[in-house]
């Protein structure tokens, strides 16, 4: 969804499965979504169709909360069908409503369309307005509904669902990884930049399409390949067919997937998330060495880079925090005060591990600076002599329009302050950020989108905020 339209930022996970031999798939979608839970904790849903049953009948269950909160065994038992689509959604503010949960299920003249979307469009507002002027009625505030509506509209005149998708996607600008089911088909679609991940797997007679490969292996499937940027894969009992969108811009894979967002056991566009993070730590050790007794990471997303730092520097790796896994992510708390409180609840210092030690503390990113400031205060209170902070991404300077939750520039600590000022503000003894060149190295030469660090967006973005930021000559440009 376009943040400028709704104030909602989304990071989602999508999963689809088609068992050609007719077995029920709802339980597999459940496990697939559980493996993608890190991509969205706000709401989730599953829609299933029986490809041998009544045309266009869909069983659907959606709700607000985690997968294991929304689905109980009796909910899964009610979902019958061999073609399923699932979604997990994350948004930080605004429209947390049941209407905005996915998959979207649309009944129209050609049957039923189920759609799950990860990413943000940058032209959703224009498209929505245009469609509304021709009589469209929208029941949600998410841009995914614009996509579903466009596909349904194109399908009326297109001979096949794939042609309708090609036409509809030709109108979209932005990031989209989609899983779509029509009454007899499963489709996976990835925007021409390849901004968000999407891959294909197989388990016996079932085909799987998922945001990340960890979801394929979690349901006992085998990873086959990534969906290519601009590709539409269509799965029917005859097998898998591939179609391509006309637009072929330069690829721009989101580098933040490797830094923070994706799961360690996933491989995206042939690069292991684990290896990318470990390499990030090694690069930091090379570029910003430190004299210290122990290297530690901020759980969970800083741990692998910390391990890489320790390997490259020869300084021992250790755990200095206990993480309480039963509280939500700090980021989803709306006010500063609530965020600070939840940081304390979530991570607690293991005092004997830090007392009298000089530490290197590694995290994947500093956004507002809240987490790091609190952690350093707690470490020093517990007796750490020095805390040298190393961050495995460059300073966050610009908003993301493509589906990663980065707050407005005014909330980004790096936008307001130089690195020296940030070091002082968070109370670190030294501070080193990954360079943009380092990012390219961790992505192994893959063409990446790093606009949240550089302001260089792969396509035109709508907001004046970014132009203002660039024109005012922010401190890091
Ligand atoms: P902050 O306290 O605002 O500086 O946020 C930094 C922390 O938030 C780091 O520990 C990151 O792992 C985490 N983080 C960074 N980006 C995101 C994101 N898009 N969604 C959720 N958490 C994030």
XYZ file of C-alpha atoms and ligand atoms in Angstrom:
500
model
C 0.000 0.000 0.000
C 1.087 3.517 -0.717
C 1.982 5.106 2.630
C 1.138 8.529 1.344
C -2.430 7.389 0.742
C -3.221 5.580 3.945
C -0.408 6.184 6.366
C 0.141 2.447 6.515
C 3.440 0.772 5.755
C 3.348 -2.871 4.877
C 5.723 -5.762 4.870
C 3.985 -8.971 4.075
C 4.467 -12.618 3.260
C 2.587 -14.588 0.596
C 2.153 -18.311 0.101
C 0.290 -20.400 -2.479
C 0.013 -24.125 -3.084
C -1.746 -26.244 -5.700
C -1.982 -29.984 -5.132
C -2.663 -31.303 -8.601
C -3.891 -34.626 -7.228
C -6.576 -33.005 -5.175
C -5.394 -33.261 -1.561
C -6.517 -30.598 0.916
C -3.886 -27.898 1.297
C -5.121 -25.603 4.115
C -2.796 -27.167 6.705
C 0.194 -26.657 4.367
C -0.745 -23.004 3.898
C -0.934 -22.708 7.683
C 2.606 -24.049 8.097
C 3.865 -21.980 5.170
C 2.451 -18.821 6.746
C 3.916 -19.773 10.128
C 7.343 -19.901 8.450
C 6.684 -16.425 7.031
C 5.425 -14.964 10.307
C 8.500 -12.721 10.609
C 7.232 -10.848 7.523
C 3.989 -9.814 9.193
C 2.387 -10.224 12.577
C -0.656 -8.034 12.336
C -3.115 -10.182 10.449
C -3.285 -13.284 8.287
C -5.611 -15.328 6.164
C -6.079 -18.417 4.036
C -8.400 -18.900 1.031
C -8.825 -22.342 -0.562
C -10.599 -23.610 -3.650
C -11.434 -27.135 -4.728
C -10.460 -27.252 -8.403
C -12.742 -30.262 -8.863
C -15.615 -28.741 -6.921
C -18.223 -26.068 -7.720
C -16.736 -23.372 -9.951
C -15.766 -20.292 -8.006
C -16.482 -21.615 -4.480
C -13.873 -20.395 -2.002
C -13.471 -21.211 1.712
C -11.739 -18.374 3.484
C -10.708 -17.541 7.031
C -8.930 -14.328 8.028
C -8.279 -12.466 11.219
C -6.147 -10.038 13.173
C -3.163 -11.534 14.972
C -0.500 -14.186 14.559
C -1.104 -17.315 12.498
C -1.512 -19.507 15.596
C -3.911 -16.988 17.146
C -6.141 -16.663 14.095
C -6.217 -20.344 13.118
C -7.272 -23.188 15.376
C -7.588 -26.751 14.142
C -11.365 -26.398 13.684
C -10.793 -23.349 11.429
C -8.381 -25.307 9.240
C -10.737 -28.302 9.072
C -13.422 -26.087 7.568
C -11.181 -25.069 4.662
C -11.579 -27.618 1.875
C -9.688 -27.554 -1.367
C -6.472 -28.369 -3.176
C -5.604 -24.816 -4.269
C -4.758 -22.390 -1.492
C -3.490 -18.855 -1.063
C -2.280 -17.329 2.207
C -1.019 -14.034 3.510
C 0.602 -12.529 6.598
C 0.505 -8.776 6.987
C 2.445 -6.227 8.972
C 1.575 -2.590 9.272
C 2.789 -0.092 11.823
C 0.042 2.475 12.046
C -3.490 3.123 10.879
C -5.837 0.745 9.221
C -5.565 -2.397 11.335
C -8.943 -3.650 10.263
C -10.387 -6.984 9.333
C -11.386 -5.527 5.933
C -7.725 -4.950 5.106
C -6.690 -8.539 5.813
C -5.748 -10.748 2.896
C -6.080 -12.845 0.776
C -8.640 -10.727 -0.997
C -11.432 -12.789 -2.499
C -13.236 -11.254 -5.441
C -16.349 -12.716 -7.049
C -16.837 -11.560 -10.586
C -18.280 -12.676 -13.881
C -15.445 -15.154 -14.628
C -15.532 -16.827 -11.230
C -13.460 -16.070 -8.184
C -10.073 -14.486 -7.788
C -8.012 -14.837 -4.599
C -5.041 -12.529 -4.249
C -2.223 -12.071 -1.742
C 0.187 -9.172 -2.192
C 3.545 -8.168 -0.745
C 4.861 -4.720 -1.630
C 3.683 -1.177 -2.174
C 2.523 0.489 -5.351
C 3.517 4.083 -6.003
C 0.594 4.810 -8.334
C -2.219 3.161 -6.344
C -3.967 6.469 -5.607
C -4.208 7.428 -9.298
C -5.377 3.974 -10.297
C -7.951 3.862 -7.517
C -9.337 7.241 -8.494
C -9.531 6.262 -12.139
C -11.333 3.010 -11.313
C -13.721 4.745 -8.924
C -14.667 7.162 -11.668
C -15.742 4.217 -13.805
C -17.916 2.841 -11.001
C -15.567 0.622 -8.986
C -16.509 0.143 -5.336
C -13.639 -0.586 -2.978
C -14.179 -2.309 0.336
C -10.621 -1.926 1.695
C -8.037 0.836 1.876
C -5.200 -1.326 0.577
C -3.690 -1.013 -2.873
C -3.840 -4.788 -3.285
C -7.537 -4.360 -4.001
C -6.662 -2.051 -6.880
C -4.551 -4.862 -8.355
C -7.312 -7.440 -7.876
C -9.854 -5.112 -9.452
C -7.612 -4.363 -12.434
C -7.029 -8.078 -13.061
C -10.755 -8.831 -12.827
C -11.549 -5.945 -15.196
C -8.965 -7.014 -17.767
C -10.142 -10.634 -17.516
C -13.540 -9.733 -18.925
C -12.013 -9.127 -22.365
C -8.840 -11.199 -22.156
C -9.021 -14.816 -23.381
C -6.921 -16.114 -20.475
C -6.216 -15.157 -16.858
C -2.510 -14.804 -17.726
C -3.231 -12.233 -20.427
C -5.430 -10.308 -18.008
C -2.588 -10.320 -15.470
C -0.053 -9.109 -18.067
C -2.388 -6.230 -19.010
C -3.245 -5.313 -15.433
C 0.379 -5.414 -14.258
C 1.357 -3.206 -17.182
C -0.517 -0.439 -15.354
C 1.148 -0.927 -11.969
C 4.165 1.017 -10.749
C 5.927 -0.075 -7.612
C 6.699 -3.281 -5.813
C 4.559 -6.372 -6.011
C 5.042 -10.029 -5.375
C 1.655 -11.648 -5.858
C 0.099 -15.040 -5.420
C -3.202 -15.265 -7.283
C -5.600 -18.144 -7.691
C -8.368 -18.320 -10.249
C -10.824 -21.248 -10.073
C -8.426 -23.699 -11.778
C -4.995 -22.063 -11.626
C -2.300 -20.784 -9.314
C -0.219 -17.821 -10.443
C 2.887 -16.133 -9.043
C 3.794 -12.659 -10.256
C 6.839 -10.519 -9.507
C 7.262 -6.868 -10.454
C 9.781 -6.106 -13.238
C 12.343 -4.689 -10.775
C 12.215 -7.806 -8.595
C 11.916 -5.581 -5.537
C 10.246 -8.147 -3.303
C 11.157 -11.845 -3.294
C 9.074 -14.717 -4.667
C 10.075 -18.305 -5.354
C 8.760 -21.630 -6.592
C 8.898 -25.024 -4.922
C 7.513 -28.499 -5.297
C 6.354 -31.241 -2.944
C 5.359 -34.444 -4.732
C 2.348 -33.416 -6.838
C 1.976 -30.014 -5.258
C 3.449 -26.759 -6.571
C 4.274 -23.994 -4.119
C 4.843 -20.265 -4.574
C 6.164 -18.346 -1.572
C 7.830 -15.123 -0.503
C 10.828 -17.017 0.857
C 12.382 -20.424 0.393
C 12.160 -21.092 4.163
C 8.396 -21.476 3.721
C 8.891 -24.112 1.008
C 11.242 -26.220 3.107
C 9.031 -25.771 6.176
C 6.201 -27.631 4.427
C 8.506 -30.395 3.217
C 8.930 -29.006 -0.284
C 11.984 -28.560 -2.469
C 13.051 -25.173 -3.740
C 12.963 -25.049 -7.553
C 13.845 -21.463 -8.474
C 13.061 -17.792 -7.921
C 10.278 -16.209 -9.932
C 12.137 -13.842 -12.271
C 11.515 -10.105 -12.146
C 8.631 -9.342 -14.506
C 7.658 -12.998 -14.740
C 4.234 -14.550 -14.348
C 4.232 -18.252 -13.597
C 1.010 -20.107 -14.080
C 0.422 -23.551 -12.625
C -2.255 -25.918 -13.917
C -2.538 -29.744 -14.041
C -0.581 -29.504 -17.324
C 2.437 -28.074 -15.492
C 4.068 -24.710 -15.135
C 4.047 -22.009 -17.817
C 5.997 -18.780 -17.815
C 4.934 -15.392 -19.219
C 6.681 -12.043 -19.118
C 5.614 -8.474 -18.589
C 6.550 -6.064 -21.352
C 8.455 -3.586 -19.158
C 12.063 -4.632 -18.587
C 13.666 -2.003 -16.375
C 17.006 -2.564 -14.637
C 16.526 -4.976 -11.738
C 16.517 -3.550 -8.226
C 16.250 -6.213 -5.544
C 15.584 -4.831 -2.059
C 18.853 -5.116 -0.131
C 17.040 -4.777 3.193
C 15.689 -8.298 2.701
C 19.249 -9.542 3.251
C 20.091 -7.089 6.022
C 17.044 -7.499 8.195
C 13.834 -8.680 6.744
C 14.158 -12.208 5.397
C 14.762 -15.327 7.441
C 18.308 -16.631 7.880
C 17.509 -20.000 6.333
C 16.157 -18.455 3.127
C 17.929 -18.009 -0.146
C 16.732 -15.063 -2.246
C 17.793 -14.608 -5.849
C 20.470 -17.225 -5.264
C 22.026 -15.468 -2.305
C 21.815 -16.989 1.150
C 20.520 -14.539 3.737
C 22.789 -16.141 6.342
C 25.894 -15.781 4.173
C 25.006 -12.182 3.271
C 24.665 -11.207 6.942
C 27.820 -13.041 7.959
C 29.729 -11.313 5.171
C 28.270 -7.989 6.367
C 29.897 -8.581 9.752
C 33.219 -9.456 8.123
C 33.137 -6.278 6.059
C 32.453 -4.227 9.195
C 35.416 -5.851 10.947
C 37.613 -4.952 7.982
C 36.355 -1.377 7.635
C 35.788 -0.479 11.283
C 38.036 -2.649 13.464
C 37.834 -2.282 17.244
C 39.928 -3.280 20.246
C 37.555 -5.339 22.345
C 37.163 -8.481 24.462
C 33.843 -9.722 23.114
C 31.658 -9.355 20.016
C 27.905 -9.556 20.575
C 24.853 -9.056 18.413
C 21.454 -7.549 19.109
C 19.060 -10.512 18.974
C 17.952 -11.712 16.554
C 18.743 -9.725 13.461
C 22.222 -8.574 14.568
C 23.517 -11.990 15.632
C 24.781 -13.329 12.324
C 26.644 -10.140 11.401
C 28.166 -10.191 14.911
C 29.323 -13.747 14.289
C 30.915 -12.631 10.991
C 32.625 -9.739 12.790
C 33.997 -12.130 15.412
C 35.250 -14.569 12.760
C 37.058 -11.843 10.828
C 38.481 -10.018 13.860
C 39.440 -13.027 15.960
C 37.615 -11.488 18.958
C 35.402 -14.095 20.694
C 31.674 -14.089 19.973
C 29.284 -14.142 22.918
C 25.696 -13.564 23.978
C 25.069 -10.509 26.132
C 21.271 -10.306 26.019
C 18.456 -12.641 26.856
C 15.604 -12.130 24.460
C 12.077 -12.603 25.679
C 10.463 -14.132 22.603
C 6.951 -13.685 23.938
C 6.637 -9.952 23.326
C 6.034 -8.296 19.954
C 8.547 -6.321 17.908
C 9.401 -2.940 19.404
C 8.866 -1.292 16.087
C 5.127 -1.821 16.105
C 4.584 0.305 19.201
C 3.278 3.676 18.123
C 4.658 6.125 20.684
C 8.241 6.810 21.679
C 7.462 6.118 25.330
C 5.863 2.774 24.548
C 8.776 1.859 22.284
C 11.289 2.575 25.023
C 9.331 0.500 27.519
C 9.053 -2.457 25.228
C 12.775 -2.429 24.485
C 13.373 -3.090 28.179
C 10.813 -5.861 28.284
C 12.240 -7.559 25.222
C 15.999 -7.615 25.793
C 17.676 -8.005 29.149
C 21.420 -7.867 29.782
C 23.236 -11.017 30.969
C 25.342 -9.240 33.530
C 28.176 -11.780 34.078
C 28.771 -11.830 30.312
C 29.523 -8.109 30.123
C 30.969 -6.985 33.459
C 34.454 -5.512 33.007
C 34.451 -6.143 29.236
C 35.065 -3.988 26.190
C 32.306 -4.916 23.763
C 31.631 -4.694 20.066
C 27.851 -4.590 19.658
C 26.461 -5.337 16.189
C 22.937 -4.625 14.929
C 21.440 -4.603 11.466
C 20.174 -1.007 11.544
C 19.515 2.130 13.515
C 16.218 3.724 12.637
C 15.111 6.165 15.323
C 17.992 5.216 17.604
C 15.757 4.113 20.482
C 16.872 0.489 20.637
C 20.594 1.165 20.566
C 20.504 4.007 23.073
C 18.661 1.866 25.612
C 20.821 -1.183 25.078
C 24.067 0.743 25.553
C 22.709 2.340 28.730
C 21.774 -1.120 30.069
C 25.141 -2.662 29.091
C 27.080 0.086 30.827
C 24.858 -0.177 33.882
C 25.725 -3.875 33.980
C 29.449 -3.065 34.005
C 30.547 -2.998 30.359
C 33.661 -0.832 30.065
C 33.220 0.224 26.437
C 30.575 -0.380 23.772
C 31.701 -0.093 20.143
C 28.672 -0.150 17.875
C 28.811 -1.586 14.356
C 25.782 -1.439 12.078
C 25.479 -3.766 9.098
C 23.616 -1.224 6.962
C 24.387 2.401 6.043
C 22.548 5.244 7.815
C 18.815 5.214 7.064
C 18.088 8.515 5.350
C 15.069 8.166 3.106
C 11.638 6.562 3.239
C 10.902 3.331 1.404
C 8.002 3.304 -1.035
C 8.258 -0.349 -1.898
C 7.132 -2.216 1.176
C 9.795 -1.887 3.872
C 8.663 -0.016 6.911
C 10.927 3.005 7.225
C 9.362 5.965 9.026
C 9.292 9.498 7.587
C 12.618 11.299 7.286
C 11.912 13.424 10.371
C 11.941 10.320 12.571
C 15.175 8.927 11.132
C 17.999 9.748 13.509
C 20.555 9.723 10.680
C 18.609 12.285 8.751
C 18.875 14.777 11.571
C 22.381 13.963 12.807
C 25.902 13.204 11.620
C 27.517 9.865 12.557
C 29.510 11.603 15.329
C 26.321 13.125 16.710
C 24.549 9.772 16.637
C 27.456 8.128 18.442
C 27.133 10.738 21.173
C 23.351 10.519 21.277
C 23.282 6.746 21.738
C 26.241 6.771 24.157
C 28.574 4.550 22.094
C 32.368 4.633 22.405
C 32.652 4.351 18.635
C 30.193 3.868 15.779
C 30.755 2.357 12.345
C 28.099 1.931 9.639
C 28.299 -0.322 6.600
C 29.181 1.606 3.454
C 27.096 1.570 0.278
C 29.995 -0.267 -1.425
C 29.859 -2.833 1.373
C 26.172 -3.375 0.624
C 26.997 -4.175 -2.986
C 29.527 -6.695 -1.759
C 27.061 -8.499 0.499
C 24.571 -8.694 -2.362
C 27.245 -10.476 -4.422
C 26.910 -8.228 -7.468
C 23.116 -8.537 -7.617
C 21.504 -5.282 -8.829
C 19.982 -3.842 -5.656
C 17.620 -1.126 -4.524
C 19.331 0.795 -1.717
C 17.190 3.926 -1.984
C 16.521 4.112 1.772
C 20.256 4.749 2.191
C 21.033 6.751 -0.957
C 17.784 8.416 -2.071
C 18.328 6.885 -5.531
C 14.989 5.243 -6.237
C 14.726 2.819 -9.140
C 11.572 4.605 -10.345
C 9.878 7.925 -9.802
C 8.341 8.187 -6.334
C 5.419 10.421 -5.520
C 6.388 12.111 -2.325
C 7.686 15.630 -1.997
C 9.367 14.598 1.262
C 12.196 12.897 -0.576
C 12.716 15.773 -2.986
C 12.789 18.198 -0.060
C 15.308 16.013 1.734
C 17.559 15.817 -1.302
C 17.272 19.539 -2.013
C 17.996 20.545 1.572
C 21.291 18.664 1.182
C 21.053 16.246 4.063
C 24.231 15.697 6.080
C 25.163 12.355 4.585
C 24.644 13.019 0.884
P 15.184 2.008 16.332
O 15.075 1.637 17.768
O 14.046 2.880 15.882
O 16.522 2.616 15.986
O 15.029 0.686 15.470
C 16.124 -0.155 15.275
C 15.731 -1.574 15.471
O 14.565 -1.873 14.708
C 16.849 -2.514 15.019
O 17.156 -3.389 16.069
C 16.272 -3.252 13.826
O 16.554 -4.642 13.893
C 14.787 -3.012 13.875
N 14.223 -2.670 12.552
C 14.828 -2.026 11.559
N 14.001 -1.886 10.510
C 12.856 -2.475 10.844
C 11.627 -2.676 10.162
N 11.439 -2.254 8.924
N 10.641 -3.320 10.816
C 10.825 -3.733 12.079
N 11.975 -3.580 12.764
C 12.975 -2.953 12.165
